[in-house]
Tab-separated table of C-alpha atoms in Angstrom:
chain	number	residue	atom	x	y	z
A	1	UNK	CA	-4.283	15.103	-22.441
A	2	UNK	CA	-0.597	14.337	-22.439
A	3	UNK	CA	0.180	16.382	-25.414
A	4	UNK	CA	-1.847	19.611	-23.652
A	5	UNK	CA	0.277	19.634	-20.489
A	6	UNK	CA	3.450	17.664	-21.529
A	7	UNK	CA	3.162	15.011	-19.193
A	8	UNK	CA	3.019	11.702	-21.455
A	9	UNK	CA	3.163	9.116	-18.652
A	10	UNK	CA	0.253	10.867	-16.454
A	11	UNK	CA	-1.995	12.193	-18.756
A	12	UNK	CA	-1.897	10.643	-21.925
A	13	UNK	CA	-5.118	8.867	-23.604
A	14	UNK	CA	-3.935	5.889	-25.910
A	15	UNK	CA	-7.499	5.557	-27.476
A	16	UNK	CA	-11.314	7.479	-27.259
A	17	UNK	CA	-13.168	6.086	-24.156
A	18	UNK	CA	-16.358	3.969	-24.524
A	19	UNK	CA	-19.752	4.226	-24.047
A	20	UNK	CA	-19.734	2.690	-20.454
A	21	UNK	CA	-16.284	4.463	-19.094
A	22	UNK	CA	-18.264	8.023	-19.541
A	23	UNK	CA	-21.684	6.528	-18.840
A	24	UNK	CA	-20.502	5.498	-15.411
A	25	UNK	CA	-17.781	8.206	-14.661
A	26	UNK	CA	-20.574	10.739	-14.944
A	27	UNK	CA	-22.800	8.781	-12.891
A	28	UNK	CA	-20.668	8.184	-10.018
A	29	UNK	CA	-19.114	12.008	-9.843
A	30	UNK	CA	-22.928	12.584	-9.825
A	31	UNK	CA	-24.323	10.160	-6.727
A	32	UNK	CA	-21.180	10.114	-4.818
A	33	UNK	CA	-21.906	11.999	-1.508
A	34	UNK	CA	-25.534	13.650	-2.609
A	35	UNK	CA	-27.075	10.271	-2.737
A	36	UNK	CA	-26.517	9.595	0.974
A	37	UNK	CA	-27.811	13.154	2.615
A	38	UNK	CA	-30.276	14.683	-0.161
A	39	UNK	CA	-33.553	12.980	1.405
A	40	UNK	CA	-33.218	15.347	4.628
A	41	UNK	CA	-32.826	18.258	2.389
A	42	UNK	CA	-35.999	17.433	0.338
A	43	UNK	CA	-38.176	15.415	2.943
A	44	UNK	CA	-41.348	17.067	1.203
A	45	UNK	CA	-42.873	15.132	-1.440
A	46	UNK	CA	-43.110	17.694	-3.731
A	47	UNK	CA	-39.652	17.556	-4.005
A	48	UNK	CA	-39.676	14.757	-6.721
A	49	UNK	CA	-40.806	17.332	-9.052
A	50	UNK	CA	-37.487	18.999	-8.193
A	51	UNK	CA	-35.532	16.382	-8.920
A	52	UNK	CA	-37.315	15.925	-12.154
A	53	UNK	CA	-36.914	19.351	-12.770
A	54	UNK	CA	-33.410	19.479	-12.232
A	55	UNK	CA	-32.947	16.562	-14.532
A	56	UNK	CA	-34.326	18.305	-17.084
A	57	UNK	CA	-32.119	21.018	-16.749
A	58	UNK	CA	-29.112	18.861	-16.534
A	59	UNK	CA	-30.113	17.141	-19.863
A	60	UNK	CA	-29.427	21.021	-21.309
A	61	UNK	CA	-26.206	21.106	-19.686
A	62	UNK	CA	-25.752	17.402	-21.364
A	63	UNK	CA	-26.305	18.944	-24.595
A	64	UNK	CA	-24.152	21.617	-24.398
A	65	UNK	CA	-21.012	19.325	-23.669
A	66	UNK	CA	-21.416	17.100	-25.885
A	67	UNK	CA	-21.753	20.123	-28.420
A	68	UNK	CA	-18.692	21.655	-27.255
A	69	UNK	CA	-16.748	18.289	-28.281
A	70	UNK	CA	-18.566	17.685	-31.555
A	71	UNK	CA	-17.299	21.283	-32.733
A	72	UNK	CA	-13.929	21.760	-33.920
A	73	UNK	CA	-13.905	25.865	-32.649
A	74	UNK	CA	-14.319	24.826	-29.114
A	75	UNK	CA	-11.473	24.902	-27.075
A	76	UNK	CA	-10.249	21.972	-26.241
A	77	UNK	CA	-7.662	20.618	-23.052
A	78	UNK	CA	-4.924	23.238	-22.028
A	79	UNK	CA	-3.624	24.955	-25.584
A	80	UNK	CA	-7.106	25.539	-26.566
A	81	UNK	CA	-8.110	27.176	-23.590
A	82	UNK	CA	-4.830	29.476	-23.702
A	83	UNK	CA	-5.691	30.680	-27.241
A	84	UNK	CA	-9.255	31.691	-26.676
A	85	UNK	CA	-8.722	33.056	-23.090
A	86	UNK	CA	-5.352	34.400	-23.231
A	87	UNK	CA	-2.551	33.726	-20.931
A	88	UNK	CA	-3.329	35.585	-18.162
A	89	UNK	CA	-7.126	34.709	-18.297
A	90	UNK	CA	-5.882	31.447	-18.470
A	91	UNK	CA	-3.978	31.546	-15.981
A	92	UNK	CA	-6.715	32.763	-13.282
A	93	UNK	CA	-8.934	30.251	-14.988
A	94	UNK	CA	-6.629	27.659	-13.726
A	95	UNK	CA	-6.121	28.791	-10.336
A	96	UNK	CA	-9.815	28.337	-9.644
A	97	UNK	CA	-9.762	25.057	-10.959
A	98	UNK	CA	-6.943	23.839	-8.829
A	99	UNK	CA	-8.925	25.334	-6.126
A	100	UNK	CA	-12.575	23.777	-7.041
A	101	UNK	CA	-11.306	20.364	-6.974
A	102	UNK	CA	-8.428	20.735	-3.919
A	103	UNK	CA	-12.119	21.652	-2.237
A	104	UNK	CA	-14.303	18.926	-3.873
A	105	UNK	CA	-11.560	16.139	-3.000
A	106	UNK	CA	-11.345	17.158	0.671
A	107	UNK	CA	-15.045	17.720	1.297
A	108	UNK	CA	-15.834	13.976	-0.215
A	109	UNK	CA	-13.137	12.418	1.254
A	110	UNK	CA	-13.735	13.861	4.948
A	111	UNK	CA	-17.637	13.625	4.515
A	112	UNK	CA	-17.165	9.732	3.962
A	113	UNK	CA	-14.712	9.376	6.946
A	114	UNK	CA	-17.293	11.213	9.108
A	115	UNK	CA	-19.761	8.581	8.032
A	116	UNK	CA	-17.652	5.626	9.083
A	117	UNK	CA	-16.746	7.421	12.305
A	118	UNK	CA	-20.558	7.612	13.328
A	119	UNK	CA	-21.791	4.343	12.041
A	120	UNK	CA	-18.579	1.945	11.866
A	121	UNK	CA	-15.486	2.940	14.163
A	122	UNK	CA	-16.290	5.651	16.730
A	123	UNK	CA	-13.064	5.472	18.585
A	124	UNK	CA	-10.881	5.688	15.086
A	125	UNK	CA	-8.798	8.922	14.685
A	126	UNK	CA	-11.064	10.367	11.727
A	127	UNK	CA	-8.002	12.253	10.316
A	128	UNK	CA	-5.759	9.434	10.558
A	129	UNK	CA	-8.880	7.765	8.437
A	130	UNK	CA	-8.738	10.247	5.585
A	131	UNK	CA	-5.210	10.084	5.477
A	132	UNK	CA	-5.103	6.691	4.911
A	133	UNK	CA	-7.858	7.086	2.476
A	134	UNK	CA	-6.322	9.394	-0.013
A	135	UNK	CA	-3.177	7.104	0.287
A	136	UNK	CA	-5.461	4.982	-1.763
A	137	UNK	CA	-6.658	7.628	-3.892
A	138	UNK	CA	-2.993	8.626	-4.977
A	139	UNK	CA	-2.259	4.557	-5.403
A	140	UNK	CA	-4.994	4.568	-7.973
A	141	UNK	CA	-4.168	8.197	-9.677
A	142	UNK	CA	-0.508	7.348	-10.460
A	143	UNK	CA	-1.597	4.670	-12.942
A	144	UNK	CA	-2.582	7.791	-14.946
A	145	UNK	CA	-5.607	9.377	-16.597
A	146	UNK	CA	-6.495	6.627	-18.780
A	147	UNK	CA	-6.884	3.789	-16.518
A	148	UNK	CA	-7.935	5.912	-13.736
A	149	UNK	CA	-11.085	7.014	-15.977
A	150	UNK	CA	-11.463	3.637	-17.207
A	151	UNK	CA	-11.718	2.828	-13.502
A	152	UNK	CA	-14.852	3.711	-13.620
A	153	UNK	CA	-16.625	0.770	-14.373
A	154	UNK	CA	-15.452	-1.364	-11.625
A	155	UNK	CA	-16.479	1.492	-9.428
A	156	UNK	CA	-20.190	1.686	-10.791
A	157	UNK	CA	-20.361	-2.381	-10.357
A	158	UNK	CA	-18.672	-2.754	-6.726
A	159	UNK	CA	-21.526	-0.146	-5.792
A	160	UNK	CA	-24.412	-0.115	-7.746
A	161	UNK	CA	-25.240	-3.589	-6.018
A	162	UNK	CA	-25.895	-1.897	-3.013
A	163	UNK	CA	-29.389	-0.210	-4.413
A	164	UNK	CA	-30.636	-3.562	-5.150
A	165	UNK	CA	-30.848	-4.211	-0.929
A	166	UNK	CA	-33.105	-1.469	-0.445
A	167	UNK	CA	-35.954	-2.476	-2.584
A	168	UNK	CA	-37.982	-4.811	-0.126
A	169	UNK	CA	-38.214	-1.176	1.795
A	170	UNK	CA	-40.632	-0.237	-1.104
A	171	UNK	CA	-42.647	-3.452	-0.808
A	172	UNK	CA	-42.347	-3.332	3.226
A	173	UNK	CA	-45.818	-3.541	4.959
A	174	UNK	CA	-44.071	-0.863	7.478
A	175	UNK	CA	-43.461	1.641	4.192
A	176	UNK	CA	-46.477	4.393	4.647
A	177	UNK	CA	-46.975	5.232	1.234
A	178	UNK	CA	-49.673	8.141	2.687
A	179	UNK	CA	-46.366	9.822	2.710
A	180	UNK	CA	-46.143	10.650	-0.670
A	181	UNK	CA	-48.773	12.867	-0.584
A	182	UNK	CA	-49.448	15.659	-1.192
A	183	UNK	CA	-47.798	15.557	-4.119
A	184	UNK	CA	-49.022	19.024	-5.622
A	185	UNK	CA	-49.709	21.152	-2.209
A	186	UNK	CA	-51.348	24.213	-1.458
A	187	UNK	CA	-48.329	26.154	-0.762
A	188	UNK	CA	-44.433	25.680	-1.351
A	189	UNK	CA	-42.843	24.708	1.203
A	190	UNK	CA	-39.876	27.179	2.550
A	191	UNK	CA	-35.994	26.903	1.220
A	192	UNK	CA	-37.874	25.103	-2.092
A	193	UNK	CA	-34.840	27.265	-3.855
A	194	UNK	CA	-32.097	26.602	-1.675
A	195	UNK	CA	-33.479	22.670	-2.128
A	196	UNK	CA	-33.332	23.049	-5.909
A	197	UNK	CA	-29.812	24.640	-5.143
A	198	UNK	CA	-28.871	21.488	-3.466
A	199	UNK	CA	-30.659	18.929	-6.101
A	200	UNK	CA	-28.348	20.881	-9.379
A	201	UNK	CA	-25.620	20.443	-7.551
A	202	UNK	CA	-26.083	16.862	-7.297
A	203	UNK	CA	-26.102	16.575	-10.600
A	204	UNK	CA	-22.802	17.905	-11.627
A	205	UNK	CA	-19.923	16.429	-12.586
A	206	UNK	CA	-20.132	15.823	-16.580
A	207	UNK	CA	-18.731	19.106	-16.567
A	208	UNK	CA	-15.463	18.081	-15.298
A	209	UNK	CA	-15.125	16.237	-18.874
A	210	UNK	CA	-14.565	19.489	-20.609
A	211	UNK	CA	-10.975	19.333	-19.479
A	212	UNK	CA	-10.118	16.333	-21.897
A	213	UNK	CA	-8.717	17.040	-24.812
A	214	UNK	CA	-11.444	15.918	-28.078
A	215	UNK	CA	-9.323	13.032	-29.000
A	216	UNK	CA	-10.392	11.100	-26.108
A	217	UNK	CA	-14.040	11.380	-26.454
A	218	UNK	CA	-16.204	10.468	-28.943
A	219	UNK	CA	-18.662	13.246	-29.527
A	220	UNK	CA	-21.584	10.832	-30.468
A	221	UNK	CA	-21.040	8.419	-27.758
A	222	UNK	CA	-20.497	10.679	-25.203
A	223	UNK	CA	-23.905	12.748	-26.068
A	224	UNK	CA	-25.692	8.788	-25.638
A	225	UNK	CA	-23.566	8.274	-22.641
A	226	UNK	CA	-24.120	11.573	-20.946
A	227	UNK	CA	-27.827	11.278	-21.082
A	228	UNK	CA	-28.373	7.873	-20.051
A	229	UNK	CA	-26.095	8.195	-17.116
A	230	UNK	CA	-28.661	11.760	-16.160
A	231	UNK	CA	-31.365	9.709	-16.443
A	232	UNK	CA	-30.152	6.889	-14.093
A	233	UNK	CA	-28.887	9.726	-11.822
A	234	UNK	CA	-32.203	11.050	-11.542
A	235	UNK	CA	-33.818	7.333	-11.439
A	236	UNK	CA	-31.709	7.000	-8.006
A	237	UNK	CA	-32.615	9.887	-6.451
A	238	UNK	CA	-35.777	9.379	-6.726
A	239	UNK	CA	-36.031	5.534	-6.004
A	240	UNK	CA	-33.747	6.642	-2.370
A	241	UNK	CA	-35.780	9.418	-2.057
A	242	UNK	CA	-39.214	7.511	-2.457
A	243	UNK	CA	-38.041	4.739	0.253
A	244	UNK	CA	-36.874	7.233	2.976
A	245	UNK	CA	-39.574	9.117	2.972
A	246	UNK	CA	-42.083	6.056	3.432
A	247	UNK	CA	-40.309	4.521	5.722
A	248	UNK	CA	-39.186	7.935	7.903
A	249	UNK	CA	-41.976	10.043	6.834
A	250	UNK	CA	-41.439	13.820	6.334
A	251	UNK	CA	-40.977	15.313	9.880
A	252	UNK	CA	-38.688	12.618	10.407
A	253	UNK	CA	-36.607	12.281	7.456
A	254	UNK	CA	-35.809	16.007	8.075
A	255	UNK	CA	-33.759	15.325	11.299
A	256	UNK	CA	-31.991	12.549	9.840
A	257	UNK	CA	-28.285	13.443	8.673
A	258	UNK	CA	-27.481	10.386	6.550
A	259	UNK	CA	-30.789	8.483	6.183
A	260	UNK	CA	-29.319	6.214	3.255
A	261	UNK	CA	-26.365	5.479	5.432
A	262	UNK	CA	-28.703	4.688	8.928
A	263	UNK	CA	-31.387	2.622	6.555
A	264	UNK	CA	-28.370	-0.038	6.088
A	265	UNK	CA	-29.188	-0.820	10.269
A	266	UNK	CA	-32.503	-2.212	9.220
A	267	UNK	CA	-31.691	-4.475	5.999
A	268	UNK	CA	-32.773	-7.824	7.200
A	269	UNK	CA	-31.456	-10.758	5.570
A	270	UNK	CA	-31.389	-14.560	6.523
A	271	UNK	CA	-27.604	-15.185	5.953
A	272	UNK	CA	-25.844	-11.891	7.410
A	273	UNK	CA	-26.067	-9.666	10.009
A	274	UNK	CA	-24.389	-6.378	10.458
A	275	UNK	CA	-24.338	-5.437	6.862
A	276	UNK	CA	-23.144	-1.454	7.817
A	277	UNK	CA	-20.036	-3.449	8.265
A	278	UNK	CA	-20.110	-4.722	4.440
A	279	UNK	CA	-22.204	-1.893	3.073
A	280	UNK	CA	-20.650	0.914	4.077
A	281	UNK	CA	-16.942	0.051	3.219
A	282	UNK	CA	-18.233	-1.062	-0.305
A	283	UNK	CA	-18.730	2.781	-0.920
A	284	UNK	CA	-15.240	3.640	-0.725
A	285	UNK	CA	-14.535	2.149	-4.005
A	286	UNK	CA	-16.714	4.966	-5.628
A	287	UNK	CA	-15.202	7.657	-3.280
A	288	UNK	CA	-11.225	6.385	-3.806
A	289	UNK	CA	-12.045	6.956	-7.544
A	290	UNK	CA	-13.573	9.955	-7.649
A	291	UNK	CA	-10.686	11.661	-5.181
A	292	UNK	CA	-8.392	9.992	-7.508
A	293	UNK	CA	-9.613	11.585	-10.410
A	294	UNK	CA	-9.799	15.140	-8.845
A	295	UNK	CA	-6.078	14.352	-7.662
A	296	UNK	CA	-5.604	13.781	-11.554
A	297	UNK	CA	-7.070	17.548	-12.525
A	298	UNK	CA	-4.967	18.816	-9.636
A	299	UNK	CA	-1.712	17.578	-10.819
A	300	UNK	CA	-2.577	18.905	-14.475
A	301	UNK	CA	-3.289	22.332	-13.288
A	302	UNK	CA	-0.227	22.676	-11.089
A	303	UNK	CA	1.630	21.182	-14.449
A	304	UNK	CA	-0.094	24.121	-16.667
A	305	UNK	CA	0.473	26.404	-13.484
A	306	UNK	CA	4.152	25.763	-13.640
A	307	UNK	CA	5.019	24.952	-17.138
A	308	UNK	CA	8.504	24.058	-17.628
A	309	UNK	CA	9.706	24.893	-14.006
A	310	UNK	CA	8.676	21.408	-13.197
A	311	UNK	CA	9.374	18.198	-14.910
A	312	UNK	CA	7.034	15.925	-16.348
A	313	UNK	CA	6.147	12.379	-15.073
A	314	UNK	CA	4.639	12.147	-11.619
A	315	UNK	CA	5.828	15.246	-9.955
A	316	UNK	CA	2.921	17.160	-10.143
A	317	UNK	CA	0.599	14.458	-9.144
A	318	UNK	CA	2.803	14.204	-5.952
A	319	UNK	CA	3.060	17.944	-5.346
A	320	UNK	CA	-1.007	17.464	-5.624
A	321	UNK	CA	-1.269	14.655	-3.279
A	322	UNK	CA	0.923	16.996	-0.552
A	323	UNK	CA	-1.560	19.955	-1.099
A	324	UNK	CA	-4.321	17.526	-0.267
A	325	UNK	CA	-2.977	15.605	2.203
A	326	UNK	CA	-2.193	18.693	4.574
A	327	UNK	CA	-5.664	20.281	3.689
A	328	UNK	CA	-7.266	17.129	4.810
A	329	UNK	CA	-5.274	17.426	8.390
A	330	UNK	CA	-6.083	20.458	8.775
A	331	UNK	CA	-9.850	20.215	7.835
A	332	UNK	CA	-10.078	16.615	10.418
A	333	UNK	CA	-7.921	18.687	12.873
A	334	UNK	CA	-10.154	22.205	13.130
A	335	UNK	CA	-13.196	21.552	10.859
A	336	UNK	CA	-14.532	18.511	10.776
A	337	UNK	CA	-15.094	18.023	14.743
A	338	UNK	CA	-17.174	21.309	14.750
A	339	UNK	CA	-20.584	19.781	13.449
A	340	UNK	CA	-21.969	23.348	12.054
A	341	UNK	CA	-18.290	23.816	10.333
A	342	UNK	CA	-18.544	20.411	8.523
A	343	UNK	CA	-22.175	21.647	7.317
A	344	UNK	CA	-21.074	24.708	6.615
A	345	UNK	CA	-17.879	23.335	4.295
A	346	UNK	CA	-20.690	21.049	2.762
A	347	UNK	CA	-23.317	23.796	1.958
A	348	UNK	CA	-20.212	25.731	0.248
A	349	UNK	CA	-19.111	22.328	-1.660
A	350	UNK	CA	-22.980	22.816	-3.122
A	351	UNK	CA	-22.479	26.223	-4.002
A	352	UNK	CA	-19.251	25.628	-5.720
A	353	UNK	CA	-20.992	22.229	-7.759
A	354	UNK	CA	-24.174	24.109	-8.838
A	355	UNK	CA	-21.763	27.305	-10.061
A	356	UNK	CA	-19.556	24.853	-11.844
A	357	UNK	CA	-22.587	23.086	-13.346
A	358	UNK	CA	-24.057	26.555	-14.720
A	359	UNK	CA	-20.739	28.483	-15.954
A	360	UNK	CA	-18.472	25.614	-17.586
A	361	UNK	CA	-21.197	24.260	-19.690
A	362	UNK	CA	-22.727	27.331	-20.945
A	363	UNK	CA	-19.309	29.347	-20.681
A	364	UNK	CA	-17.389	26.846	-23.129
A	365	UNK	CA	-20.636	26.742	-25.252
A	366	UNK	CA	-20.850	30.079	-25.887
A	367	UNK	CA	-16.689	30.768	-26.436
A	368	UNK	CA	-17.493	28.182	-29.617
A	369	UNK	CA	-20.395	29.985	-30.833
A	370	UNK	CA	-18.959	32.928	-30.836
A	371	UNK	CA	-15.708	31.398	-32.539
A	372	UNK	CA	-18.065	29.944	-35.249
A	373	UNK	CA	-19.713	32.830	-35.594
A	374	UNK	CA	-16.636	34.681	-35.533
A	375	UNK	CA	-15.133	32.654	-38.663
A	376	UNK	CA	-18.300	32.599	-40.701
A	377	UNK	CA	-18.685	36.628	-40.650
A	378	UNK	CA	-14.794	36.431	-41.973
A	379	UNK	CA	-15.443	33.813	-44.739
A	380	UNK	CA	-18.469	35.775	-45.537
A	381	UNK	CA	-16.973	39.166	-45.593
A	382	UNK	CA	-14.219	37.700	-48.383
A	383	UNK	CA	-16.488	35.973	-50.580
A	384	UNK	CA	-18.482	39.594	-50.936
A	385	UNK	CA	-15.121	41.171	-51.764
């Protein structure tokens, strides 16, 4: 990336990531916050079919990516994006991006304070909390792109252990497994669309790769990564989903905010106690490096934003960090205490995932079919002649 925006020591990529780096980027960008609140929104056991079916519609997405890095008309990272959209186009295109992930960054980030607030700390200042959180965010982001990204799979492994201490739920002679059915009702149940709304967006994230330049991603192992880390995505959801509903049941489960957060209260094991206080603190990990990465796309959009009027290095990433840091006051100071704001700022962070997931995908597909399509009508049209 460093030779798109001109930032070597921020952006630049020594060597293509591996198999695990994208495997378990994609996955955590995909679980971060969804995982812990999606069970209210589908509390119907028809809903695994969603989830299913929005897997299988993320698989297309999958496909299209790792098309777009496999051919050589696609655009690619900053340049290639100027010379198919134009400069202005470009320039628009780049606003919205600063914009999508200034939002993403401060809706994760304030939506995991508010869940140490409740459960953890009610007297802590939950501003003062996020604050202090993206402090650790910018810590990680200034070691650059590379080993921010490669960051990844110490973020998958400090969390993923977590899933393993909800599996005596399923085998609990409390879980109602009566829940679970119907599985095929009569009738739909109402908001099934604004559901499946909810399920797509939590599964973007892959698309957020686009924005590498090709040399840092192996088309081949990024296709294999891509689709194994869907199909563990959709593995989790379902496996969280599964256990809240048995143990909640459906009326329940509805009126639960965080039921994968308030589950951790009834983990019983014969050496700890308390294990919100262990738990729930583990989950930063993923939630410092996702911030940080946003933080990184941030700083490379204010670079292309600016161009030369401001200097390589770490400036931008800085300037980034200040945008985000007085957003987050502001939201902790005027949003986030209003309960029906914060869901309202979290219903709009789904809207803007799911429209991400459907344009940049398909979008950057379609720009290199029609290049390709473009060049082979000109080669054709001069070997006739």
């Amino acid at each position: 990336m460093a030779s798109r925006v001109g930032s070597a020591g921020l952006f630049s990529i020594s060597a293509p990531f591996g198999f695990l780096s994208l495997a378990f980027w994609a996955n955590r960008m995909q679980t971060l916050y969804y995982l812990l609140y999606l069970p209210s929104v589908l509390a119907e056991p028809v809903m695994i079919g969603l989830i299913l079916l929005a897997a299988g519609c993320s698989h297309l997405n999958i496909l299209m990516i790792a098309r777009c890095f496999a051919w050589k008309e696609t655009p690619g990272g900053y340049l290639g994006i100027v010379r198919t959209l134009g400069t202005a186009v470009s320039f628009l295109f780049l606003l919205a991006g600063l914009f999508a992930v200034l939002m993403k960054g401060i809706v994760l980030m304030m939506g995991y304070v508010d869940i140490v607030h409740h459960i953890l700390f009610p007297a802590l200042h939950a501003t003062l909390y996020g604050i202090l959180l993206l402090c650790a965010c910018v810590y990680l982001a200034r070691l650059g792109m590379e080993k921010t990204i490669r960051f990844a799979i110490v973020a998958f492994v400090g969390t993923i252990w977590v899933t393993f201490l909800y599996v005596p739920f399923a085998f609990s002679p409390a879980a109602e497994y009566r829940h679970l059915l119907p599985l095929l009702p009569e009738h739909m149940p109402q908001g099934i669309w604004q559901a499946f709304l909810t399920v797509w967006a939590a599964f973007s994230g892959p698309e957020y790769m686009l924005a590498l330049p090709k040399e840092a991603v192996d088309a081949k192992k990024l296709k294999t990564a891509l689709i194994a880390a869907n199909a563990f995505t959709a593995f989790e959801y379902i496996f969280f989903f599964v256990i809240c509903l048995t143990f909640y049941g459906s009326d329940y489960l509805q009126l639960q905010d965080l039921p994968i957060a308030d589950l951790i209260r009834y983990i019983q094991l014969p050496f700890a106690e308390r294990l919100e206080m262990i738990l729930i603190p583990a989950y930063a990990i993923s939630f410092v490096y996702v911030v940080a990465i946003l933080l990184l796309y941030a700083a490379g959009a204010i670079q292309c934003l600016a161009r030369s009027r401001l200097s390589a290095g770490r400036a931008p990433l800085w300037l980034a960090f200040l945008m985000m840091l007085l957003l987050t006051w502001m939201a902790g100071r005027w949003i986030w205490p209003d309960e029906w704001k914060a869901k309202e700022w979290i219903t709009w962070l789904s809207w803007l995932d799911a429209s991400t997931y459907t344009v940049l995908p398909f979008g950057f597909f379609l720009l290199g079919w029609i290049t390709i399509r473009r060049k082979w009508r000109v080669r054709h049209a001069g070997g006739s002649k």
